[in-house]
mmCIF file of C-alpha atoms in Angstrom:
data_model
loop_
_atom_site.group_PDB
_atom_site.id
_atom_site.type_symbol
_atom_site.label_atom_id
_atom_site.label_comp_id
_atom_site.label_asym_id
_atom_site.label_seq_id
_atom_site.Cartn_x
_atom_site.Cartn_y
_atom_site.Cartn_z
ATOM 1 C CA UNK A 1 -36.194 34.205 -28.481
ATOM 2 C CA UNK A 2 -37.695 30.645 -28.586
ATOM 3 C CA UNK A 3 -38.727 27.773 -26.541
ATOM 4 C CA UNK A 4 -36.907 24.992 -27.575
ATOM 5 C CA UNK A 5 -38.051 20.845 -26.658
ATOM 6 C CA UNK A 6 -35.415 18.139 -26.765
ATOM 7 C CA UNK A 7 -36.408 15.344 -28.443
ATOM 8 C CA UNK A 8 -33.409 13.181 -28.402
ATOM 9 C CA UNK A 9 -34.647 9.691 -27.874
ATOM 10 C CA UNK A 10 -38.352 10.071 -28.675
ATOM 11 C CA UNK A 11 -39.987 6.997 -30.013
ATOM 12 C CA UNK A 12 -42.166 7.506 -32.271
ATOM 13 C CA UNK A 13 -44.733 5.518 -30.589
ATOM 14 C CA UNK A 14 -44.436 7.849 -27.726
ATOM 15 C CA UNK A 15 -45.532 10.488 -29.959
ATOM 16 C CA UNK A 16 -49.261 11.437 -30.303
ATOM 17 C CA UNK A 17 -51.830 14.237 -31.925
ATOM 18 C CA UNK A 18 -54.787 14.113 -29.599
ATOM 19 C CA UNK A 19 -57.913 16.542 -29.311
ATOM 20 C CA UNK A 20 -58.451 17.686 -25.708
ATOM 21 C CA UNK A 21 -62.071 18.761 -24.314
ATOM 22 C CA UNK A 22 -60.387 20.387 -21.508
ATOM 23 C CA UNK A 23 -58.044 22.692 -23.582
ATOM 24 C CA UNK A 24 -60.677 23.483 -25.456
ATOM 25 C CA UNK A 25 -62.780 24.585 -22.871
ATOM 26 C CA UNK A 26 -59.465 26.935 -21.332
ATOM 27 C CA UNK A 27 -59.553 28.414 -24.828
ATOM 28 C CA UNK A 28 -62.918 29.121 -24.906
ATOM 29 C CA UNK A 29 -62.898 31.019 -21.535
ATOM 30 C CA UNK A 30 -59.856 33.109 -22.874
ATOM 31 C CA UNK A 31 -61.825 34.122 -25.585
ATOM 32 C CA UNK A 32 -64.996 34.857 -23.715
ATOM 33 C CA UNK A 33 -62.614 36.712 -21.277
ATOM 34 C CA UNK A 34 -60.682 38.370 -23.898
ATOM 35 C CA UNK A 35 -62.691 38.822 -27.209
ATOM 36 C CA UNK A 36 -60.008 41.429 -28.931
ATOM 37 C CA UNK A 37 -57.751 38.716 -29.423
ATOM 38 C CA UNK A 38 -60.007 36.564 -31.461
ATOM 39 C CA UNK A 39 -61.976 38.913 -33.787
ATOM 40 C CA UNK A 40 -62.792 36.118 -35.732
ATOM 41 C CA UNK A 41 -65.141 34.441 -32.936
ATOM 42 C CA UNK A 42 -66.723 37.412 -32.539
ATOM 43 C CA UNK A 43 -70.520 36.391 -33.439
ATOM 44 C CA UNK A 44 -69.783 32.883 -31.010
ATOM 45 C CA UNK A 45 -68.644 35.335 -27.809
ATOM 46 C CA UNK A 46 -71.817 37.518 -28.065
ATOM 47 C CA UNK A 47 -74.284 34.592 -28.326
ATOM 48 C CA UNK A 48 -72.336 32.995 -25.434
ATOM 49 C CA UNK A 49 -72.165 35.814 -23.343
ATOM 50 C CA UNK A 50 -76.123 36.946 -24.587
ATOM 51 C CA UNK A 51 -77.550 33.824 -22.669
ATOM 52 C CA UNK A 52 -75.164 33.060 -20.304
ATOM 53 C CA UNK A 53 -76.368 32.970 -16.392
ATOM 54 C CA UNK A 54 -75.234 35.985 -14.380
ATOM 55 C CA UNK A 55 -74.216 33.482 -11.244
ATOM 56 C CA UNK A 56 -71.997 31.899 -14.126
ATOM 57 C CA UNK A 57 -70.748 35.175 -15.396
ATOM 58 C CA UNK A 58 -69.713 36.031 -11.912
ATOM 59 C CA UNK A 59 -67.632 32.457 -11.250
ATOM 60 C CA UNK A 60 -66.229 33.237 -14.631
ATOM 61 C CA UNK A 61 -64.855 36.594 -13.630
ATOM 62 C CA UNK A 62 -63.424 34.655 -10.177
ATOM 63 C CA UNK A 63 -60.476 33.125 -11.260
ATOM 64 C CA UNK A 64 -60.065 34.498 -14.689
ATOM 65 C CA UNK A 65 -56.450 34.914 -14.683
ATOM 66 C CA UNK A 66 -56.497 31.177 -14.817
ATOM 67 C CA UNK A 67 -57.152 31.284 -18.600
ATOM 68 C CA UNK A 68 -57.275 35.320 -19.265
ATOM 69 C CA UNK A 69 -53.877 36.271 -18.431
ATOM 70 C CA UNK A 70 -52.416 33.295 -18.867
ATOM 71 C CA UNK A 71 -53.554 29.762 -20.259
ATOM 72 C CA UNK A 72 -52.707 27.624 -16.947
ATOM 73 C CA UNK A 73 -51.641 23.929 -17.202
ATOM 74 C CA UNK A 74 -54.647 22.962 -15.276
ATOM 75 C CA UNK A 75 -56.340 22.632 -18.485
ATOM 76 C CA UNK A 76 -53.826 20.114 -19.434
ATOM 77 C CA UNK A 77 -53.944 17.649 -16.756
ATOM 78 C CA UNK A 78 -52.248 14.784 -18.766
ATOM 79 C CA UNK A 79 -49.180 16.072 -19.090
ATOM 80 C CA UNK A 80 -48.442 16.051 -15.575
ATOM 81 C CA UNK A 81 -49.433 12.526 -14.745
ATOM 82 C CA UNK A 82 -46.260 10.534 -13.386
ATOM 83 C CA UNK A 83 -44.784 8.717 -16.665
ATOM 84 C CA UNK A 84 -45.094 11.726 -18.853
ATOM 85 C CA UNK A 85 -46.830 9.213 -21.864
ATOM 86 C CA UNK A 86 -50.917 9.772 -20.319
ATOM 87 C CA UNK A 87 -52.834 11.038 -23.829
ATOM 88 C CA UNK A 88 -56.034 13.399 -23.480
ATOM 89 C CA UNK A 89 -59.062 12.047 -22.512
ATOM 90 C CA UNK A 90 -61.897 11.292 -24.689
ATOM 91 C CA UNK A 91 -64.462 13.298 -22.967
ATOM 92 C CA UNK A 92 -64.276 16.530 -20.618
ATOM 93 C CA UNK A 93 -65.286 14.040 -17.819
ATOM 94 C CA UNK A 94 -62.456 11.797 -18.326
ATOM 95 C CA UNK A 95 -59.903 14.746 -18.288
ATOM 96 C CA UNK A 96 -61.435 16.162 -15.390
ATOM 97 C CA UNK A 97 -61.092 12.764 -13.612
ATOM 98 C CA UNK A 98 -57.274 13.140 -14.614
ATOM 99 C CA UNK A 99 -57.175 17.060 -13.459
ATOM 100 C CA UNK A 100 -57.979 15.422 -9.817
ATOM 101 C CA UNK A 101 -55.027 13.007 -10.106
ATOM 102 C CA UNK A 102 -52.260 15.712 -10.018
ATOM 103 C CA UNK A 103 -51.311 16.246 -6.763
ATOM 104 C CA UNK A 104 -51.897 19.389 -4.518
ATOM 105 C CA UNK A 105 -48.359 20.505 -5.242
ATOM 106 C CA UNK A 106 -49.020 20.112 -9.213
ATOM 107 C CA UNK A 107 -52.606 21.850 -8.471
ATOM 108 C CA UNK A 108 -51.290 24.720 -6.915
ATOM 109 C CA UNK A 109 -48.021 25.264 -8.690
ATOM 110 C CA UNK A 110 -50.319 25.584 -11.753
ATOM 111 C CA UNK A 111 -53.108 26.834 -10.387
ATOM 112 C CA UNK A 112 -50.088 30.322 -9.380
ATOM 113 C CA UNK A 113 -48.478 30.455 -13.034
ATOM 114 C CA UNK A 114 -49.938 33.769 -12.736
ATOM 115 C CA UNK A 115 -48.146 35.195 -10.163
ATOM 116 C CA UNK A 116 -44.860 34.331 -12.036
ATOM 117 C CA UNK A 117 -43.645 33.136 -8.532
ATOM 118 C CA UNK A 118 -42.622 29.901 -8.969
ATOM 119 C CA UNK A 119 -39.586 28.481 -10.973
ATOM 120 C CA UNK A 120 -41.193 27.046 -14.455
ATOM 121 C CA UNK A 121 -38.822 25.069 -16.913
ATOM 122 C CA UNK A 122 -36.718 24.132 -13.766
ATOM 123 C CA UNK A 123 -37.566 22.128 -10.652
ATOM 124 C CA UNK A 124 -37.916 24.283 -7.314
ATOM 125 C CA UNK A 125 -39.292 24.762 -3.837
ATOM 126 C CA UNK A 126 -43.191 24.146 -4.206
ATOM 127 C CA UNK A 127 -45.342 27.127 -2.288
ATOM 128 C CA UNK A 128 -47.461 24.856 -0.218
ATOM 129 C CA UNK A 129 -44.475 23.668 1.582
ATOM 130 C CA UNK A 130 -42.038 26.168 1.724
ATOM 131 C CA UNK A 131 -42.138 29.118 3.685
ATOM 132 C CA UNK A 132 -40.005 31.628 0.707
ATOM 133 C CA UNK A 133 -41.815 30.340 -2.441
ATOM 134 C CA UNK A 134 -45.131 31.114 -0.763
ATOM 135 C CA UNK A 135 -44.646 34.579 0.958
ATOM 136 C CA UNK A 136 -43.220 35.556 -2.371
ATOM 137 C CA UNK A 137 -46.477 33.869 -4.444
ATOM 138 C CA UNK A 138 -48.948 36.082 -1.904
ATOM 139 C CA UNK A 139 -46.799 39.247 -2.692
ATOM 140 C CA UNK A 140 -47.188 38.722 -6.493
ATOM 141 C CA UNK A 141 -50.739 38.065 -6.044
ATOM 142 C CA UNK A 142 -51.436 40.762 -4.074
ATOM 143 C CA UNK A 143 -49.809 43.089 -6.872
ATOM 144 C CA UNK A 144 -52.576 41.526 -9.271
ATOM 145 C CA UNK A 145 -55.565 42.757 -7.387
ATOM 146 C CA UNK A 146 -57.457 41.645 -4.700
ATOM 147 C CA UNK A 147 -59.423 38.860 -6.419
ATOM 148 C CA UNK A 148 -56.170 37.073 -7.042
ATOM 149 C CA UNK A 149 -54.588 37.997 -3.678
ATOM 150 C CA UNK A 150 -58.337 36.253 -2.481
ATOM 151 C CA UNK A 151 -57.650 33.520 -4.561
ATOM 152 C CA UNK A 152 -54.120 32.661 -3.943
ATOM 153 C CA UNK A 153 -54.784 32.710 -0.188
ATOM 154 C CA UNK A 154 -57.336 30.341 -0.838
ATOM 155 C CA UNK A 155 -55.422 27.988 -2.132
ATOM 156 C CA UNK A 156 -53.241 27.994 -0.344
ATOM 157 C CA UNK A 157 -54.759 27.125 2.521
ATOM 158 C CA UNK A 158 -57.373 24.767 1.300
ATOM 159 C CA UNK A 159 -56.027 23.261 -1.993
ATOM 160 C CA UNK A 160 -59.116 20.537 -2.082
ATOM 161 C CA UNK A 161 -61.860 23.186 -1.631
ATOM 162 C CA UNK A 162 -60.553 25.051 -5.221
ATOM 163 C CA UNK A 163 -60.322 21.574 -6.501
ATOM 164 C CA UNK A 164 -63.867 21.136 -6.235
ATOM 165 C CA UNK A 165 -64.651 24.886 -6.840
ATOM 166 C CA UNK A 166 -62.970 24.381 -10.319
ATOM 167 C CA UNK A 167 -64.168 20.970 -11.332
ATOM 168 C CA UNK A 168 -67.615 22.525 -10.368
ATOM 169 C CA UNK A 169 -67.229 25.055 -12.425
ATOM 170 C CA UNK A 170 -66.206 23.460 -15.411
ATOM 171 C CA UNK A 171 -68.887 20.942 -15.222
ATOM 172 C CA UNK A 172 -71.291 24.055 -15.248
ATOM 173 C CA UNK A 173 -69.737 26.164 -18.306
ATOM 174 C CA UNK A 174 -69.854 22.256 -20.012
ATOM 175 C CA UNK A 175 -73.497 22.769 -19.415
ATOM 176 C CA UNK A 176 -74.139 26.028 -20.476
ATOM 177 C CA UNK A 177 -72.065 26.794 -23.281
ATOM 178 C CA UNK A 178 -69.563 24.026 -24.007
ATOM 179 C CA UNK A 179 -70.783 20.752 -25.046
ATOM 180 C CA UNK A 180 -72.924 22.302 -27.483
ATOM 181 C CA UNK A 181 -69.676 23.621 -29.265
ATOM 182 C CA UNK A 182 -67.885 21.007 -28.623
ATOM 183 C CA UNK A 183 -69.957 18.842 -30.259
ATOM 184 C CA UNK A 184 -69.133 20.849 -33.656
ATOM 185 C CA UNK A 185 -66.108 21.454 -33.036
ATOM 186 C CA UNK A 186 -64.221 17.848 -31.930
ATOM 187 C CA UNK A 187 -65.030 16.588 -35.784
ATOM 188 C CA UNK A 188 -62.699 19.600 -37.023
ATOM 189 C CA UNK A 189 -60.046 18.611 -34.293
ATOM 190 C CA UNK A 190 -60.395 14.932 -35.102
ATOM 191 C CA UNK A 191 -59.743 15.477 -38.737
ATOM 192 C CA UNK A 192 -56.473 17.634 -38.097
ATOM 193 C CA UNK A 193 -55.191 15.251 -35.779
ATOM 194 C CA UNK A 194 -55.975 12.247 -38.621
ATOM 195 C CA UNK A 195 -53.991 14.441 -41.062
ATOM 196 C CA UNK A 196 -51.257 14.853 -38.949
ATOM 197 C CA UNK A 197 -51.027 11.443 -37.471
ATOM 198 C CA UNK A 198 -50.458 10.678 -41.539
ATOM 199 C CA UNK A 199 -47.968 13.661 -42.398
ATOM 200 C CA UNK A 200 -45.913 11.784 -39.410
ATOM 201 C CA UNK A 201 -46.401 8.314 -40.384
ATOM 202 C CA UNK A 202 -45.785 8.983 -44.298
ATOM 203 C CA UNK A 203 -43.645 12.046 -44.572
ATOM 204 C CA UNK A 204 -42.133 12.332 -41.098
ATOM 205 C CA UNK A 205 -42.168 14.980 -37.981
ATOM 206 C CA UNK A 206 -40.375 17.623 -39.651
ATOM 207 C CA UNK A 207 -43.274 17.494 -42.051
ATOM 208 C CA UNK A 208 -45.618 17.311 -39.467
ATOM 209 C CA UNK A 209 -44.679 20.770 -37.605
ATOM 210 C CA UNK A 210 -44.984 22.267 -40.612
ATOM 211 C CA UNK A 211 -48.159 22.036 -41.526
ATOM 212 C CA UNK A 212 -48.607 22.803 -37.639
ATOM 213 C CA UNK A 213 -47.340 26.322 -38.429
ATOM 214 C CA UNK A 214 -44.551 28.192 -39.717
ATOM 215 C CA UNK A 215 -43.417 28.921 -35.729
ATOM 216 C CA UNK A 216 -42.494 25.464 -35.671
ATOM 217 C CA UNK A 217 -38.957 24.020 -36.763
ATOM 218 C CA UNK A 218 -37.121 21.122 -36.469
ATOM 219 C CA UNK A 219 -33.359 20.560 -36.069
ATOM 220 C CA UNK A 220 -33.558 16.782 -36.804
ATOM 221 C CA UNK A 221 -29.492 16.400 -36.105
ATOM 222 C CA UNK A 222 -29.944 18.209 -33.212
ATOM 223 C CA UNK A 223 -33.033 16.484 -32.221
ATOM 224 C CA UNK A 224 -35.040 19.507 -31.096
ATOM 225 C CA UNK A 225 -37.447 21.181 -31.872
ATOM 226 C CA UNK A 226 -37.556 25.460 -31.683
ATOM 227 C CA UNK A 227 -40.804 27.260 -31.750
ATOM 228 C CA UNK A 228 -40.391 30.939 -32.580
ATOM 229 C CA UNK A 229 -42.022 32.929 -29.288
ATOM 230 C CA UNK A 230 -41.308 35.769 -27.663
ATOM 231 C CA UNK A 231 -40.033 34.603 -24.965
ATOM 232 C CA UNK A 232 -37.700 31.641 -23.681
ATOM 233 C CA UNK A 233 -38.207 28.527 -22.257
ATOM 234 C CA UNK A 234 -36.758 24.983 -23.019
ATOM 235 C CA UNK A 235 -38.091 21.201 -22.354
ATOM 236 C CA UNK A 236 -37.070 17.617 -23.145
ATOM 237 C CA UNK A 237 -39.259 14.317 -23.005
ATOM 238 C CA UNK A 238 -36.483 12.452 -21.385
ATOM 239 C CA UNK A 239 -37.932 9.103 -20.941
ATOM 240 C CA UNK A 240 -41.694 10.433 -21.891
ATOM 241 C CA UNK A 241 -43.961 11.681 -24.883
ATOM 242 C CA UNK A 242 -45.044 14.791 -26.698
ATOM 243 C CA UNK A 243 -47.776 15.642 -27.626
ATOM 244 C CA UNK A 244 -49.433 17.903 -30.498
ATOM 245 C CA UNK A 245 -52.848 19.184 -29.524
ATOM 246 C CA UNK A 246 -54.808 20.711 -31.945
ATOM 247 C CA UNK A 247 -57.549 23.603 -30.664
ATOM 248 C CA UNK A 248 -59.964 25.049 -33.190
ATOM 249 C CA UNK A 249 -60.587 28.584 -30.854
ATOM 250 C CA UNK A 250 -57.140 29.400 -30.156
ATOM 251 C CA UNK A 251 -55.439 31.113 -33.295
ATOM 252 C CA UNK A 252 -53.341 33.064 -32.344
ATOM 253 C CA UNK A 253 -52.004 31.295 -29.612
ATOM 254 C CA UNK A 254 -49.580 28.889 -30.140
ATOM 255 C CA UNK A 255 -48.449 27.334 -26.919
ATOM 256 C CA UNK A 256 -45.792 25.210 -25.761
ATOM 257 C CA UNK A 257 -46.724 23.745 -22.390
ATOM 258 C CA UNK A 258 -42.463 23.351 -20.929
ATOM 259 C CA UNK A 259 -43.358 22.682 -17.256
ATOM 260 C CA UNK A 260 -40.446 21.332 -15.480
ATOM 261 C CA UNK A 261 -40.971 17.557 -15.003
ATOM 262 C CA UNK A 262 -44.874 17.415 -17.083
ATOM 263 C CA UNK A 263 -44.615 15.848 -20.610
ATOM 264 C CA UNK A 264 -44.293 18.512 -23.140
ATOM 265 C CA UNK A 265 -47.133 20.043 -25.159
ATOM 266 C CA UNK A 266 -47.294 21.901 -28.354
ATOM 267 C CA UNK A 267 -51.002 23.477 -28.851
ATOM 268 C CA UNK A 268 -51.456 24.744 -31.892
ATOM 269 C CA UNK A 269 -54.461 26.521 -33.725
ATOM 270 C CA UNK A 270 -55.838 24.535 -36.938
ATOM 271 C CA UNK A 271 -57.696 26.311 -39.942
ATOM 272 C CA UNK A 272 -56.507 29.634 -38.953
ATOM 273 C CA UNK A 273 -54.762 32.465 -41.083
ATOM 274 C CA UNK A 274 -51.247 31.477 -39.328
ATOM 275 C CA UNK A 275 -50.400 29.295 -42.143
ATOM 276 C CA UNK A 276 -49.856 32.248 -44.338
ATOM 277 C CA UNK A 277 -46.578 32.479 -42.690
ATOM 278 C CA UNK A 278 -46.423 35.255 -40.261
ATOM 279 C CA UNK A 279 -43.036 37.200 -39.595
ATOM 280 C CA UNK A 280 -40.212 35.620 -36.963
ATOM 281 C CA UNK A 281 -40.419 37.488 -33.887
ATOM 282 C CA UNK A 282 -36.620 38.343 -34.666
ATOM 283 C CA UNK A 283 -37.871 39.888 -38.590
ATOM 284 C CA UNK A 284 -41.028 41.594 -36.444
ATOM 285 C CA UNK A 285 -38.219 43.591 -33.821
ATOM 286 C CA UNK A 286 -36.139 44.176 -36.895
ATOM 287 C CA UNK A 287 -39.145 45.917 -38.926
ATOM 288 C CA UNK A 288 -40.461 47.820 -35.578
ATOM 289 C CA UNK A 289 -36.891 48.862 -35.560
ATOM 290 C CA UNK A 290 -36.099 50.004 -38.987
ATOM 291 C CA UNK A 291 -39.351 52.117 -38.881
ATOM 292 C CA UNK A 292 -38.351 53.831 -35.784
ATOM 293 C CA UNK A 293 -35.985 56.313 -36.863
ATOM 294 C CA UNK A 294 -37.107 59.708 -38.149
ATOM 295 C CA UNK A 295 -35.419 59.757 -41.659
ATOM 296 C CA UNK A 296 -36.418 56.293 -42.262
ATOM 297 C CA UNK A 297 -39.682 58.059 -41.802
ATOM 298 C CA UNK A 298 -39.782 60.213 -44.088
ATOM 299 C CA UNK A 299 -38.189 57.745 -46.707
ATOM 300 C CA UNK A 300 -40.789 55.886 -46.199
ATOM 301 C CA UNK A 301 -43.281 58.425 -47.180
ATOM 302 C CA UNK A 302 -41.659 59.101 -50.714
ATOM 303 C CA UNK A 303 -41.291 55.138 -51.348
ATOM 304 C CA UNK A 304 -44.962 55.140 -50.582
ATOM 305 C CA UNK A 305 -45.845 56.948 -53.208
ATOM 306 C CA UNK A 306 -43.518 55.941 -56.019
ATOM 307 C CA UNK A 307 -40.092 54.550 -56.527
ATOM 308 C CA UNK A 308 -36.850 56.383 -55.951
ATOM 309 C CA UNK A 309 -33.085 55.786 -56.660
ATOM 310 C CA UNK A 310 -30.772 55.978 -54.288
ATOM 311 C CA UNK A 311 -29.559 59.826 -55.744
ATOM 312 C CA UNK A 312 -33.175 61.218 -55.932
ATOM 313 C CA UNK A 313 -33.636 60.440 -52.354
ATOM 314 C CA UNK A 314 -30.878 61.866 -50.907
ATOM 315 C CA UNK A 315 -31.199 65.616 -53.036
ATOM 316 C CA UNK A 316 -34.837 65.325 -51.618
ATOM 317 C CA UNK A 317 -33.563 64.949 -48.213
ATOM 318 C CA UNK A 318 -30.254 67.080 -48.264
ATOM 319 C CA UNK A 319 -28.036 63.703 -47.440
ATOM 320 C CA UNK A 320 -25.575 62.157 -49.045
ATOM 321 C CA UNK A 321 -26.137 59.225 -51.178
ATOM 322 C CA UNK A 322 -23.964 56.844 -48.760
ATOM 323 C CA UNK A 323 -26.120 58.228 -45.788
ATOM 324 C CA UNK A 324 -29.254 57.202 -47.661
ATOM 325 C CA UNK A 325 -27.879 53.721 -48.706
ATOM 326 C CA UNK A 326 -27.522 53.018 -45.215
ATOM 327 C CA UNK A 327 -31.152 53.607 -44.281
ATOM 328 C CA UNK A 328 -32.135 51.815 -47.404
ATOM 329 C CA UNK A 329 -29.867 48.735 -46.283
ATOM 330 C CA UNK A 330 -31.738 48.923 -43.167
ATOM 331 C CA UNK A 331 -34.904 49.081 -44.767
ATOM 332 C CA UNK A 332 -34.156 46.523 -47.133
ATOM 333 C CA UNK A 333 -33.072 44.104 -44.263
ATOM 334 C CA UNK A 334 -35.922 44.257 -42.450
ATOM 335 C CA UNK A 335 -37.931 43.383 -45.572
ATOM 336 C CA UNK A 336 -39.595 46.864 -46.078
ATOM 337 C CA UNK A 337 -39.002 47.663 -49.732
ATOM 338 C CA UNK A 338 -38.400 46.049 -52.971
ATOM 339 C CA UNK A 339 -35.900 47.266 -55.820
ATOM 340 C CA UNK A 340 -35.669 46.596 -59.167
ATOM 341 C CA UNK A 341 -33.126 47.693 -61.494
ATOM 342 C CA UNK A 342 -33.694 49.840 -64.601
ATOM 343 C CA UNK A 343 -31.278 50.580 -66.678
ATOM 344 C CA UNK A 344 -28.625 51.575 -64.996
ATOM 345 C CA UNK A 345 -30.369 52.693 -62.113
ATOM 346 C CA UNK A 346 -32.008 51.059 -59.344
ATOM 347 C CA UNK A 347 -35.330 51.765 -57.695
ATOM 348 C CA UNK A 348 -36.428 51.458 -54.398
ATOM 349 C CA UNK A 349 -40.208 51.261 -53.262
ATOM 350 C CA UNK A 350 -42.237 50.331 -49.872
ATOM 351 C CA UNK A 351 -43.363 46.832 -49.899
ATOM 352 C CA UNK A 352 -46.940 48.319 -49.006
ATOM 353 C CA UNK A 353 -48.581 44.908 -48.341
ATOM 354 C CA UNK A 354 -46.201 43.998 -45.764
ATOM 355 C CA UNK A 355 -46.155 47.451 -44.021
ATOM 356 C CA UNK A 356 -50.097 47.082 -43.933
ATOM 357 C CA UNK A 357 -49.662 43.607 -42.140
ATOM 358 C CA UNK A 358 -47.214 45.023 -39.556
ATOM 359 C CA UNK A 359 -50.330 45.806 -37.062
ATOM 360 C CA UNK A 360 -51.834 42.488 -37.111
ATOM 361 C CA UNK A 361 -48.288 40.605 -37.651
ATOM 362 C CA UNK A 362 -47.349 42.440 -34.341
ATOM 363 C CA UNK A 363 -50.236 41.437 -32.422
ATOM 364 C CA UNK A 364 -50.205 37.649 -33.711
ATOM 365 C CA UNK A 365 -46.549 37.744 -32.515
ATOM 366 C CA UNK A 366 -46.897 39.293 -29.097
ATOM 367 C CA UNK A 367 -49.971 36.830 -28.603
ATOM 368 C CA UNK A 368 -48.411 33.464 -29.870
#
């Protein structure tokens, strides 16, 4: 599973790493909204939340499946600006000026990635004007709760009013919360994107990605570009750009913005423990997998604790030693336990340090 971005005929000119206030500020909603997944802004979210205005709080909780549930386009205005090539803007005002330049079909088609109503990677019928795409947007809503169903039919009706509810409401959390952070954190941003505007320039994009993270891969004969998520998607830039934004509050989200006809995105977390190389999601289903089975188990207990051969094993475990070299290769494929060879025997033992990663290593890859 991956969501791949055709970059056949890219020029490198149309290629950019830009900061973006307004992503910024998504990101820090989702992690005010959902605090487990970012442990390590822990001490930020409780001094946020500590002094934040209950009206504020309660707008916050309004339309939080705009950034809770999922991380809507909205926050990445630029991309869908006709020409696919518009960069970021310098300031949260500037990128909210460029939020009202989408269109009310753009606006709302984003505004519903919730509701998983609406075709994504491919074009399709928009739900303001037809009839289908909208009853079916409502129904999906309505299946989130009532707030959403309240929201939706909002929207729906009255595209301009959320317009100004949101920009509103932006300009507000700017206020209270934001530009103070963002006024620490754009220098951090600014610096990645300086280093990675150099790895392209000097050492070239396949380079580039990865020091962007170990998700990231390019096929350069090919000409795309696969980023390991669970889950599948796929996007050229045709005739446009792509950009690499860089977000200091989003590990471990890393986010590939494929909208049909927007210019793709890659968002991707800087200074964050995903460059230690985290599993594939393909090695993560293969270890879930391999640890699943009952015998495997209980091998697993016994390579724990020491290291067995292949013939201790299966006398412990009444099995023959070709049974137990088949959950061994299994184990061993999934990149559970070492061997090493003494004599002429060879030993088997849990690879403890990765088994002790598998909690957080599943989590990161659910979440990226």
């Amino acid at each position: 599973m991956s969501v791949t971005i055709d970059i056949a005929g890219l020029r490198p000119e149309r290629l950019a790493v830009v900061p973006s206030p307004l992503a910024e500020l998504g990101m820090a909603l989702h992690a005010l909204s959902e605090p487990g997944h970012h442990p390590g802004l822990q001490g930020w979210v409780t001094g946020v939340t500590a002094r934040l205005d209950s009206h504020l709080a309660d707008r916050m909780c309004e339309a939080d499946f705009l950034w809770r549930t999922t991380f809507s386009d909205l926050f990445m205005p630029f991309a869908g600006i006709p020409g696919r090539g518009t960069l970021p803007g310098a300031t949260l005002a500037e990128e909210l000026d460029q939020l009202d330049k989408l269109t009310d079909e753009q606006f709302v088609d984003a505004a519903l990635e919730f509701t998983c109503a609406l075709p994504y990677s491919t074009g399709g019928p928009d739900a303001l004007s037809d009839p289908e795409a909208r009853h079916r947007a409502l129904d999906l809503a309505a299946a989130r709760g009532p707030r959403q169903l309240r929201f939706s039919e909002r929207l729906l009706v009255d595209p301009p009013r959320i317009r100004a509810w949101l920009r509103q409401f932006l300009q507000d959390c700017d206020e209270a919360f934001f530009a103070e952070a963002w006024s620490r954190l754009r220098h951090q941003l600014a610096n990645d994107a300086r280093h990675k505007t150099d790895l392209l320039r000097h050492k070239g994009l396949a380079e580039a990605l990865a020091a962007v993270s170990p998700a990231v891969a390019l096929d350069e004969p090919a000409a795309r570009i696969t980023v390991d998520k669970l889950g599948e998607g796929h996007t050229a830039v045709g005739d446009g750009g792509l950009l690499l934004v860089p977000t200091s509050l989003g590990w471990p989200h890393l986010m590939v913005l494929h909208r049909h006809d927007w210019q793709p995105v890659l968002h991707y977390p800087v200074g964050s423990p995903e460059l230690a190389a985290p599993p594939s999601v393909e090695q993560l289903a293969l270890r879930m997998t391999a640890l699943s089975h009952p015998v495997r188990m209980r091998i697993c207990r016994h390579l724990a604790r020491s290291a067995y051969t292949t013939g201790e094993l299966a006398q412990v475990h009444g099995m023959t030693a070709p049974e137990i070299s088949r959950h061994l290769g299994v184990l061993k494929k999934a990149g559970l336990i070492t061997t090493r060879r003494r004599g002429r025997y060879v030993l088997h033992q849990l690879d403890v340090t990765v088994v002790a990663r598998l909690g957080s290593d599943f989590l990161e890859g659910i979440l990226r």
